[in-house]
Coordinates of C-alpha atoms in Angstrom, one line a residue:
M1 CA -11.2 13.0 -2.6
A2 CA -10.2 16.7 -3.1
S3 CA -13.1 17.8 -1.1
S4 CA -11.8 16.0 2.0
L5 CA -8.8 18.4 2.0
T6 CA -9.9 21.3 4.4
K7 CA -8.3 23.9 6.6
D8 CA -7.9 22.6 10.1
S9 CA -8.5 25.5 12.4
A10 CA -7.2 23.5 15.4
S11 CA -3.9 22.5 13.9
T12 CA -0.4 23.8 14.7
P13 CA 0.6 27.4 13.6
G14 CA 0.3 27.9 9.9
S15 CA -3.1 26.1 9.8
E16 CA -2.0 23.5 7.5
K17 CA -4.3 21.6 5.3
T18 CA -5.3 18.1 6.5
F19 CA -6.8 15.1 5.0
L20 CA -9.8 14.1 7.1
G21 CA -8.0 15.6 10.0
H22 CA -4.9 13.8 9.3
P23 CA -1.5 15.1 7.8
R24 CA -1.9 15.8 4.2
G25 CA 0.7 13.3 3.2
L26 CA -1.7 10.5 4.3
A27 CA -3.7 11.3 1.1
T28 CA -0.7 10.8 -1.1
L29 CA 0.2 7.3 0.6
F30 CA -3.6 6.5 0.6
L31 CA -3.8 6.9 -3.1
T32 CA -0.5 5.3 -3.9
E33 CA -1.5 2.1 -2.0
M34 CA -5.0 2.1 -3.5
W35 CA -3.7 2.2 -7.0
E36 CA -1.0 -0.3 -6.2
R37 CA -3.6 -2.7 -4.9
F38 CA -5.9 -2.0 -7.7
S39 CA -3.1 -3.2 -10.2
Y40 CA -2.1 -6.1 -7.9
Y41 CA -5.4 -7.5 -7.3
G42 CA -6.6 -7.0 -10.9
M43 CA -3.7 -8.9 -12.2
R44 CA -4.2 -11.6 -9.4
A45 CA -7.8 -12.0 -10.5
L46 CA -6.7 -12.7 -14.0
L47 CA -3.5 -14.8 -13.3
V48 CA -4.9 -18.4 -13.0
Y49 CA -7.5 -17.8 -15.6
Y50 CA -4.8 -16.7 -18.1
L51 CA -2.6 -19.6 -17.3
V52 CA -5.3 -22.2 -17.9
S53 CA -6.9 -20.6 -21.0
G54 CA -6.0 -22.3 -24.3
G55 CA -7.9 -21.8 -27.5
A56 CA -11.2 -19.7 -27.9
D57 CA -14.3 -21.7 -27.0
A58 CA -16.7 -21.2 -29.8
A59 CA -19.6 -22.8 -27.7
T60 CA -19.3 -20.3 -24.8
G61 CA -17.8 -17.4 -26.7
S62 CA -14.8 -17.4 -24.2
Q63 CA -11.6 -15.9 -25.5
G64 CA -8.4 -18.0 -25.8
G65 CA -4.9 -16.6 -25.9
G66 CA -3.7 -17.9 -22.6
L67 CA -0.7 -20.1 -21.8
A68 CA -3.0 -23.4 -21.8
M69 CA -1.4 -24.9 -18.7
T70 CA -3.0 -27.4 -16.4
A71 CA -4.9 -26.3 -13.3
A72 CA -2.0 -27.9 -11.1
T73 CA 0.7 -25.9 -12.9
A74 CA -1.3 -22.8 -12.7
T75 CA -2.0 -23.2 -9.1
A76 CA 1.8 -23.9 -8.4
I77 CA 2.8 -20.7 -10.4
Y78 CA 0.0 -18.7 -8.5
S79 CA 1.2 -19.9 -5.1
V80 CA 4.8 -19.3 -5.8
Y81 CA 4.2 -15.9 -7.0
L82 CA 2.2 -14.9 -3.9
S83 CA 4.9 -16.3 -1.7
M84 CA 7.6 -14.4 -3.5
V85 CA 5.6 -11.0 -2.9
Y86 CA 5.8 -11.8 0.8
L87 CA 9.2 -13.1 0.9
M88 CA 10.4 -9.9 -1.0
A89 CA 9.2 -7.8 1.9
M90 CA 12.2 -8.7 4.0
P91 CA 14.9 -7.5 1.5
G92 CA 12.3 -4.6 0.6
G93 CA 12.6 -3.3 4.2
W94 CA 16.5 -3.8 4.0
F95 CA 16.7 -1.5 1.0
G96 CA 14.5 1.1 2.8
D97 CA 16.6 1.0 5.9
R98 CA 20.1 0.8 4.5
V99 CA 20.3 1.8 0.7
W100 CA 17.5 4.2 -0.6
G101 CA 15.4 5.3 2.3
A102 CA 11.7 4.6 2.4
R103 CA 10.5 7.4 -0.1
K104 CA 13.0 6.6 -2.9
T105 CA 12.3 2.7 -2.3
V106 CA 8.6 3.4 -2.8
A107 CA 9.2 5.4 -6.0
I108 CA 11.5 2.7 -7.4
A109 CA 9.0 0.0 -6.5
S110 CA 6.2 1.6 -8.1
T111 CA 8.2 2.0 -11.4
V112 CA 9.2 -1.7 -11.2
I113 CA 5.5 -2.9 -10.7
M114 CA 4.3 -0.8 -13.5
L115 CA 7.0 -2.2 -15.8
G116 CA 6.0 -5.7 -14.7
H117 CA 2.3 -5.0 -15.6
L118 CA 3.5 -3.7 -19.0
S119 CA 5.5 -6.7 -19.6
L120 CA 2.4 -8.9 -18.8
A121 CA 0.5 -6.9 -21.4
L122 CA 3.0 -8.1 -24.1
P123 CA 2.2 -11.6 -25.6
G124 CA 4.4 -14.6 -24.9
Q125 CA 5.4 -17.0 -22.1
A126 CA 8.9 -15.2 -21.8
M127 CA 7.4 -11.8 -21.1
F128 CA 4.8 -13.2 -18.9
F129 CA 7.4 -14.6 -16.5
V130 CA 9.5 -11.4 -16.7
G131 CA 6.4 -9.4 -15.8
L132 CA 5.5 -11.8 -12.9
A133 CA 9.0 -11.4 -11.4
L134 CA 9.0 -7.7 -11.8
V135 CA 5.6 -7.3 -9.9
A136 CA 6.7 -9.6 -7.2
A137 CA 9.9 -7.8 -6.5
G138 CA 8.2 -4.4 -6.8
S139 CA 5.3 -5.4 -4.5
G140 CA 7.8 -6.7 -1.9
L141 CA 9.8 -3.5 -2.0
L142 CA 6.7 -1.4 -1.7
K143 CA 4.9 -3.4 1.0
A144 CA 7.8 -3.1 3.4
N145 CA 8.2 0.8 3.3
I146 CA 4.9 2.4 2.6
S147 CA 3.3 1.5 5.9
T148 CA 6.6 2.9 7.7
M149 CA 6.1 6.2 5.8
V150 CA 2.5 6.3 7.2
G151 CA 4.0 6.1 10.5
H152 CA 6.6 9.0 9.8
L153 CA 3.5 11.4 9.5
Y154 CA 2.7 11.3 13.0
D155 CA 4.5 12.5 16.2
G156 CA 5.6 9.1 17.5
P157 CA 3.5 6.1 18.8
D158 CA 1.6 8.1 21.2
D159 CA 0.0 10.6 18.6
P160 CA -3.7 10.1 19.1
R161 CA -4.3 10.4 15.3
R162 CA -2.1 7.4 14.6
D163 CA -4.4 4.5 14.7
G164 CA -7.1 6.4 12.8
G165 CA -4.5 7.2 10.1
F166 CA -3.6 3.5 9.7
T167 CA -7.3 2.7 9.6
L168 CA -7.9 5.1 6.6
F169 CA -4.7 3.7 4.9
Y170 CA -6.3 0.2 5.4
I171 CA -9.4 1.4 3.6
G172 CA -7.3 2.5 0.6
I173 CA -6.0 -1.0 0.4
N174 CA -9.4 -2.6 0.3
L175 CA -10.9 0.0 -2.1
G176 CA -8.2 -0.8 -4.6
A177 CA -8.7 -4.6 -4.1
F178 CA -12.5 -4.3 -4.4
F179 CA -12.6 -2.3 -7.7
A180 CA -9.7 -4.3 -9.4
P181 CA -11.7 -7.5 -10.1
L182 CA -14.7 -5.7 -11.3
V183 CA -12.6 -3.5 -13.7
I184 CA -9.3 -5.3 -14.7
G185 CA -10.8 -8.8 -14.1
T186 CA -13.9 -8.2 -16.3
V187 CA -11.8 -6.4 -19.1
G188 CA -9.0 -8.9 -19.0
K189 CA -11.2 -12.2 -18.8
E190 CA -14.1 -11.2 -21.1
V191 CA -12.4 -8.9 -23.7
N192 CA -8.6 -9.3 -23.9
W193 CA -6.0 -10.6 -21.3
H194 CA -3.3 -8.3 -22.3
L195 CA -5.7 -5.2 -22.3
G196 CA -6.5 -6.1 -18.6
F197 CA -2.8 -6.3 -17.7
A198 CA -2.3 -2.9 -19.5
L199 CA -5.2 -1.4 -17.3
A200 CA -3.1 -2.8 -14.2
A201 CA -0.1 -0.9 -15.5
A202 CA -2.2 2.2 -16.1
G203 CA -3.6 2.0 -12.4
M204 CA 0.0 1.7 -11.1
G205 CA 1.2 4.5 -13.3
L206 CA -1.5 6.8 -11.9
G207 CA -0.4 6.0 -8.4
L208 CA 3.2 6.7 -9.2
L209 CA 2.5 9.9 -10.9
Q210 CA 0.5 11.3 -7.8
F211 CA 3.1 10.0 -5.4
L212 CA 5.9 11.9 -7.2
F213 CA 3.7 15.0 -7.6
F214 CA 2.6 15.2 -4.0
T215 CA 5.7 13.8 -2.4
R216 CA 6.4 17.1 -0.9
H217 CA 3.6 16.5 1.7
L218 CA 5.4 13.6 3.0
S219 CA 7.6 13.6 6.2
P220 CA 11.3 14.5 5.7
K221 CA 12.1 11.4 7.7
S222 CA 10.9 9.4 4.8
S223 CA 13.9 10.5 2.7
L224 CA 16.5 9.5 5.2
V225 CA 18.5 6.3 5.1
P226 CA 18.3 5.1 8.8
N227 CA 21.2 2.8 8.9
P228 CA 23.3 3.4 5.6
L229 CA 25.7 0.8 4.4
T230 CA 29.3 1.5 4.9
P231 CA 31.5 1.5 1.6
Q232 CA 32.9 -1.9 2.7
E233 CA 29.4 -3.4 3.3
R234 CA 28.2 -2.1 0.0
T235 CA 31.3 -3.8 -1.7
G236 CA 30.6 -6.9 0.2
V237 CA 26.8 -7.0 -0.8
L238 CA 27.6 -6.4 -4.6
V239 CA 30.3 -9.2 -4.7
K240 CA 27.9 -11.7 -3.0
V241 CA 24.9 -10.7 -5.4
A242 CA 27.2 -10.9 -8.4
A243 CA 28.5 -14.2 -7.4
A244 CA 24.9 -15.5 -6.9
V245 CA 23.8 -14.2 -10.3
V246 CA 26.9 -16.0 -12.0
V247 CA 26.4 -19.1 -10.2
A248 CA 22.6 -19.2 -11.2
A249 CA 23.4 -18.2 -14.7
L250 CA 25.9 -21.0 -15.1
F251 CA 23.7 -23.6 -13.5
Y252 CA 20.6 -22.8 -15.6
G253 CA 22.6 -22.2 -18.7
T254 CA 23.9 -25.7 -18.4
V255 CA 20.6 -27.1 -17.8
V256 CA 19.2 -25.5 -20.9
A257 CA 22.1 -26.4 -23.0
L258 CA 21.6 -30.0 -22.1
G259 CA 17.9 -29.7 -23.0
L260 CA 16.9 -30.6 -19.5
Y261 CA 15.1 -27.4 -18.6
T262 CA 11.3 -27.5 -17.8
L263 CA 9.2 -25.0 -15.7
N264 CA 9.9 -27.1 -12.5
W265 CA 13.6 -26.2 -12.6
A266 CA 12.3 -22.7 -11.6
L267 CA 9.4 -23.6 -9.5
V268 CA 11.0 -26.1 -7.3
P269 CA 13.9 -24.0 -6.0
L270 CA 11.6 -21.1 -5.4
T271 CA 9.1 -23.2 -3.5
L272 CA 11.8 -24.8 -1.3
A273 CA 13.4 -21.5 -0.7
G274 CA 10.0 -20.2 0.5
L275 CA 9.8 -23.0 2.9
I276 CA 13.5 -23.1 4.1
I277 CA 14.0 -19.3 4.5
P278 CA 11.2 -18.8 7.1
V279 CA 12.4 -21.8 9.0
A280 CA 16.0 -20.6 8.9
V281 CA 15.1 -17.0 10.0
I282 CA 13.2 -18.2 13.1
V283 CA 16.0 -20.6 13.9
R284 CA 18.6 -17.9 13.7
I285 CA 16.6 -15.7 16.1
K286 CA 16.0 -18.7 18.4
R287 CA 19.7 -19.6 18.6
D288 CA 20.7 -16.0 19.4
K289 CA 22.6 -16.0 22.7
E290 CA 22.1 -12.4 23.4
L291 CA 18.4 -12.9 23.8
T292 CA 17.2 -12.9 27.5
G293 CA 15.3 -15.9 29.0
S294 CA 12.1 -14.0 28.7
E295 CA 12.7 -13.2 25.1
Q296 CA 13.6 -16.8 24.3
S297 CA 10.3 -17.9 26.0
K298 CA 8.4 -15.4 23.8
V299 CA 10.0 -16.7 20.6
N300 CA 8.9 -20.2 21.5
G301 CA 5.5 -18.9 22.0
Y302 CA 5.4 -17.1 18.8
I303 CA 6.4 -20.3 16.8
W304 CA 2.8 -21.5 17.6
F305 CA 1.3 -18.4 16.0
F306 CA 3.6 -18.7 13.1
V307 CA 2.6 -22.2 12.4
A308 CA -1.0 -21.4 12.7
A309 CA -0.7 -18.4 10.4
A310 CA 1.1 -20.5 7.7
I311 CA -1.8 -23.1 7.8
F312 CA -4.4 -20.3 7.6
W313 CA -2.9 -18.5 4.7
M314 CA -2.3 -21.9 2.8
I315 CA -6.0 -22.3 2.7
Y316 CA -7.1 -18.6 2.5
D317 CA -4.9 -17.7 -0.5
Q318 CA -6.5 -20.5 -2.6
G319 CA -9.2 -18.0 -2.9
G320 CA -7.5 -16.8 -6.0
S321 CA -6.7 -20.4 -7.3
T322 CA -8.8 -23.4 -6.2
L323 CA -12.0 -21.2 -5.6
S324 CA -11.4 -19.1 -8.7
L325 CA -11.2 -22.3 -11.0
F326 CA -14.4 -23.5 -9.3
A327 CA -16.1 -20.2 -9.9
D328 CA -15.3 -20.3 -13.5
G329 CA -16.1 -23.8 -14.4
K330 CA -18.8 -25.0 -12.0
T331 CA -20.6 -21.8 -10.7
A332 CA -23.4 -20.1 -12.4
G333 CA -22.3 -16.8 -13.7
S334 CA -25.6 -14.9 -13.3
V335 CA -28.1 -13.7 -10.5
F336 CA -31.7 -12.8 -11.4
G337 CA -30.7 -12.7 -15.0
F338 CA -27.7 -10.4 -14.5
D339 CA -24.5 -12.0 -16.0
F340 CA -21.2 -11.3 -14.5
S341 CA -17.6 -12.3 -14.8
A342 CA -16.1 -15.1 -12.5
T343 CA -13.4 -12.5 -11.6
W344 CA -16.1 -10.6 -9.6
F345 CA -16.0 -13.2 -6.7
Q346 CA -12.5 -11.8 -6.1
A347 CA -14.2 -8.5 -4.9
L348 CA -16.2 -10.2 -2.1
N349 CA -13.2 -10.4 0.4
P350 CA -12.3 -6.6 0.4
L351 CA -16.0 -5.7 0.4
Y352 CA -16.6 -8.0 3.5
V353 CA -13.4 -6.4 5.1
M354 CA -14.7 -2.9 4.7
A355 CA -18.1 -3.9 6.0
L356 CA -17.1 -6.2 8.9
A357 CA -13.8 -4.6 10.2
P358 CA -15.6 -1.8 12.0
V359 CA -18.2 -4.3 13.4
F360 CA -15.3 -6.6 14.8
A361 CA -13.4 -3.4 16.2
W362 CA -16.7 -2.4 18.1
L363 CA -17.4 -6.1 19.2
W364 CA -13.9 -6.5 20.7
L365 CA -14.1 -3.2 22.7
W366 CA -17.6 -4.2 23.8
L367 CA -16.5 -7.6 25.0
A368 CA -13.4 -5.9 26.6
R369 CA -15.6 -3.6 28.7
K370 CA -17.4 -6.7 30.0
N371 CA -14.0 -8.4 30.6
Q372 CA -15.0 -11.1 28.1
E373 CA -12.9 -10.4 25.1
P374 CA -11.2 -13.5 23.8
N375 CA -7.4 -13.4 24.2
T376 CA -5.0 -13.6 21.3
I377 CA -4.7 -17.4 21.5
V378 CA -8.5 -17.9 21.3
K379 CA -8.8 -15.5 18.4
F380 CA -6.1 -17.5 16.4
A381 CA -7.9 -20.8 17.3
M382 CA -11.3 -19.1 15.9
G383 CA -9.5 -18.0 12.8
L384 CA -8.2 -21.5 12.0
V385 CA -11.5 -23.2 12.9
L386 CA -13.3 -20.7 10.6
I387 CA -10.8 -21.2 7.7
G388 CA -11.2 -24.9 8.1
A389 CA -15.0 -24.6 8.3
S390 CA -15.1 -22.8 4.9
F391 CA -13.3 -25.7 3.0
F392 CA -15.8 -28.1 4.8
V393 CA -18.6 -26.1 3.3
F394 CA -16.8 -26.1 0.0
I395 CA -17.1 -29.8 -0.2
V396 CA -20.9 -29.5 -0.5
P397 CA -21.0 -27.4 -3.9
M398 CA -18.1 -29.6 -5.2
A399 CA -20.2 -32.7 -4.8
M400 CA -23.3 -31.0 -6.2
A401 CA -21.2 -30.0 -9.4
G402 CA -19.9 -33.4 -9.9
D403 CA -22.4 -34.4 -12.4
G404 CA -21.7 -31.2 -14.4
T405 CA -24.3 -29.0 -12.7
K406 CA -23.4 -25.4 -12.1
V407 CA -24.2 -24.5 -8.5
S408 CA -25.5 -21.2 -7.2
P409 CA -23.0 -18.3 -6.7
M410 CA -24.2 -18.0 -3.1
W411 CA -22.1 -20.9 -2.2
L412 CA -19.0 -19.1 -2.9
V413 CA -20.4 -15.8 -1.5
S414 CA -20.9 -17.8 1.7
I415 CA -17.4 -19.4 1.6
Y416 CA -15.6 -16.0 1.2
M417 CA -17.6 -14.5 4.0
I418 CA -16.5 -17.3 6.4
Q419 CA -13.0 -16.9 5.3
T420 CA -13.1 -13.1 5.8
I421 CA -14.4 -13.5 9.3
G422 CA -11.6 -15.9 10.1
E423 CA -9.1 -13.4 8.6
L424 CA -10.6 -10.6 11.0
C425 CA -10.0 -12.8 13.9
L426 CA -6.5 -13.8 12.9
S427 CA -4.8 -11.4 10.7
P428 CA -4.9 -8.0 12.9
V429 CA -4.2 -9.7 16.2
G430 CA -1.2 -11.5 14.4
L431 CA 0.3 -8.2 13.4
S432 CA -0.3 -6.9 16.9
V433 CA 1.2 -10.1 18.8
T434 CA 4.2 -10.0 16.5
T435 CA 5.1 -6.5 17.6
K436 CA 4.4 -7.4 21.4
M437 CA 6.5 -10.7 21.5
A438 CA 9.4 -9.4 19.2
P439 CA 12.8 -9.5 21.0
Q440 CA 14.1 -5.9 21.3
K441 CA 17.0 -6.8 18.9
Y442 CA 14.7 -8.0 16.3
A443 CA 11.8 -5.4 16.8
S444 CA 11.9 -4.5 13.0
Q445 CA 12.6 -7.7 11.5
M446 CA 9.9 -9.6 13.3
M447 CA 7.2 -7.9 11.0
G448 CA 9.0 -9.4 8.1
V449 CA 8.9 -12.8 10.0
W450 CA 5.0 -12.6 10.1
F451 CA 4.9 -12.0 6.3
L452 CA 7.1 -15.1 5.9
A453 CA 4.2 -17.1 7.4
V454 CA 2.3 -16.3 4.3
T455 CA 5.3 -17.3 2.2
A456 CA 5.4 -20.7 4.0
G457 CA 1.7 -21.2 3.6
D458 CA 1.6 -20.5 -0.1
C459 CA 4.8 -22.4 -0.8
T460 CA 3.2 -25.5 0.8
T461 CA 0.3 -25.2 -1.6
G462 CA 2.8 -24.7 -4.5
L463 CA 4.8 -27.8 -3.5
L464 CA 1.6 -30.0 -3.3
S465 CA 0.7 -28.7 -6.9
I466 CA 4.1 -29.4 -8.2
A467 CA 4.0 -32.9 -6.6
G468 CA 1.0 -33.7 -8.7
V469 CA -1.6 -33.3 -5.8
D470 CA -5.0 -32.2 -7.4
L471 CA -6.0 -29.3 -5.0
N472 CA -9.3 -29.2 -6.8
G473 CA -10.3 -32.6 -5.5
T474 CA -12.8 -33.3 -2.6
G475 CA -10.2 -35.4 -0.7
I476 CA -7.5 -32.8 -0.4
I477 CA -9.9 -30.1 0.2
A478 CA -11.3 -32.2 3.3
M479 CA -7.8 -32.9 4.4
Q480 CA -6.9 -29.3 4.5
A481 CA -10.1 -28.4 6.3
A482 CA -9.5 -31.1 8.9
L483 CA -5.8 -29.8 9.4
A484 CA -6.9 -26.2 10.0
V485 CA -9.7 -27.2 12.4
G486 CA -7.3 -29.6 14.1
A487 CA -4.7 -26.9 14.5
G488 CA -7.2 -24.5 15.9
V489 CA -8.5 -27.1 18.5
A490 CA -4.8 -27.8 19.5
I491 CA -4.0 -24.3 20.0
W492 CA -7.0 -23.8 22.2
M493 CA -6.3 -26.9 24.1
Y494 CA -2.7 -25.9 24.9
R495 CA -3.7 -22.2 25.4
K496 CA -2.4 -22.2 28.9
K497 CA 1.1 -23.5 27.8
V498 CA 1.3 -20.9 25.0
Q499 CA 0.2 -18.2 27.5
A500 CA 2.9 -19.1 29.8
L501 CA 5.4 -18.9 27.0
M502 CA 4.2 -15.5 26.2
G503 CA 4.9 -14.2 29.6
N504 CA 3.4 -10.6 30.1
V505 CA 2.0 -10.5 26.7
H506 CA -1.9 -10.9 26.7

């Protein structure tokens, strides 16, 4: 990476060093995000396997030492955990804007994530849940602020280097996500769970150290608190938080004292919160009397995209739960005599993204020049149909494995590819349309609303698991596939109505 830091002879006076032609601070943020994603996706690759692992299996040589939970409980915990990461992005942005500033928030978030992984590296169910909570909170804090800091490096929205800078940053995300299952996943699943979690902590530690060491290359704007709390507001927030903590402590203390506590006492409230909060946020924006008629119309149109995204992420994020369990128990773990860990399947999505994202960027431009590029509505419909199609394909290997036969890994290779193509149709344009359709008053908050679609989708999966629905059954897989394809067809059929609601946004 160091070789890419060169003198830019065409730069401003002083001939400052650059990172591939971009401000040098981009290298700092690139590496911070890469190591954070390395730790996050490494732990995610292990999570469901650790939850369902019981005693060691002498026949297969697999390690034990996990929490020996059912697949349904593991899927619920996994889904709620993912939903909380995205739910925490909203308060994370609030801390950056009103309390610490983006730079300090990212440093604190990285520390919290590292401590979370260290907690996971310690045996015991209590430390596991402490670690999970810390990683979720830290990831939410970091996610909301590090992208803002990338933007601070450039001279406003019109800086010609800005889009390229975010593209490089996106590569850092996927590099970390690609190597994590191969390294952390293999060590954790095949050698020792807690050693794998410790490697995730080490990865985040490296990211934090280089962030602190090279923080001088970041924009001074990243240290500012854009809208600091007044003393009265700070007091009000502290009182409300303290009151909420006391009420929760008294409630759960009573439940434990009466001997009624089970894991569902934690999972159900979190799952319901992940469904209620997104709806409440959208309703609050929709009912704002200060919005113009045009803005109200755009919010109505955006609800279509929000619901579509929630359905998409509900299926997509099962790549780390339902598909992972199928990979471990019913998929052959070797190709041409080469054995590999089931965690390696988790490296396929970031690999496909890095390979296909430039192809899609070129394709949309090529179609645009011919005046044939699909609009946002059609791209969303394509994404939904593709994610549904991936689960229809999934039914085939599920049926083949019904008699105990282990299917070819190429089935999952194909399914992950279909899902990634769907992601590239929906996710980038979803981010773009969110910024375009946001009412002026909620310009910053609407990006958090987009993340809440992920929260809603994952919490739907969690709620189904808590209710006892077997997400690893053929019937429920077919129902989800039909729901996604049906939603895609519905959006396409009503595209003129949605376009009318979008006004001048295309």
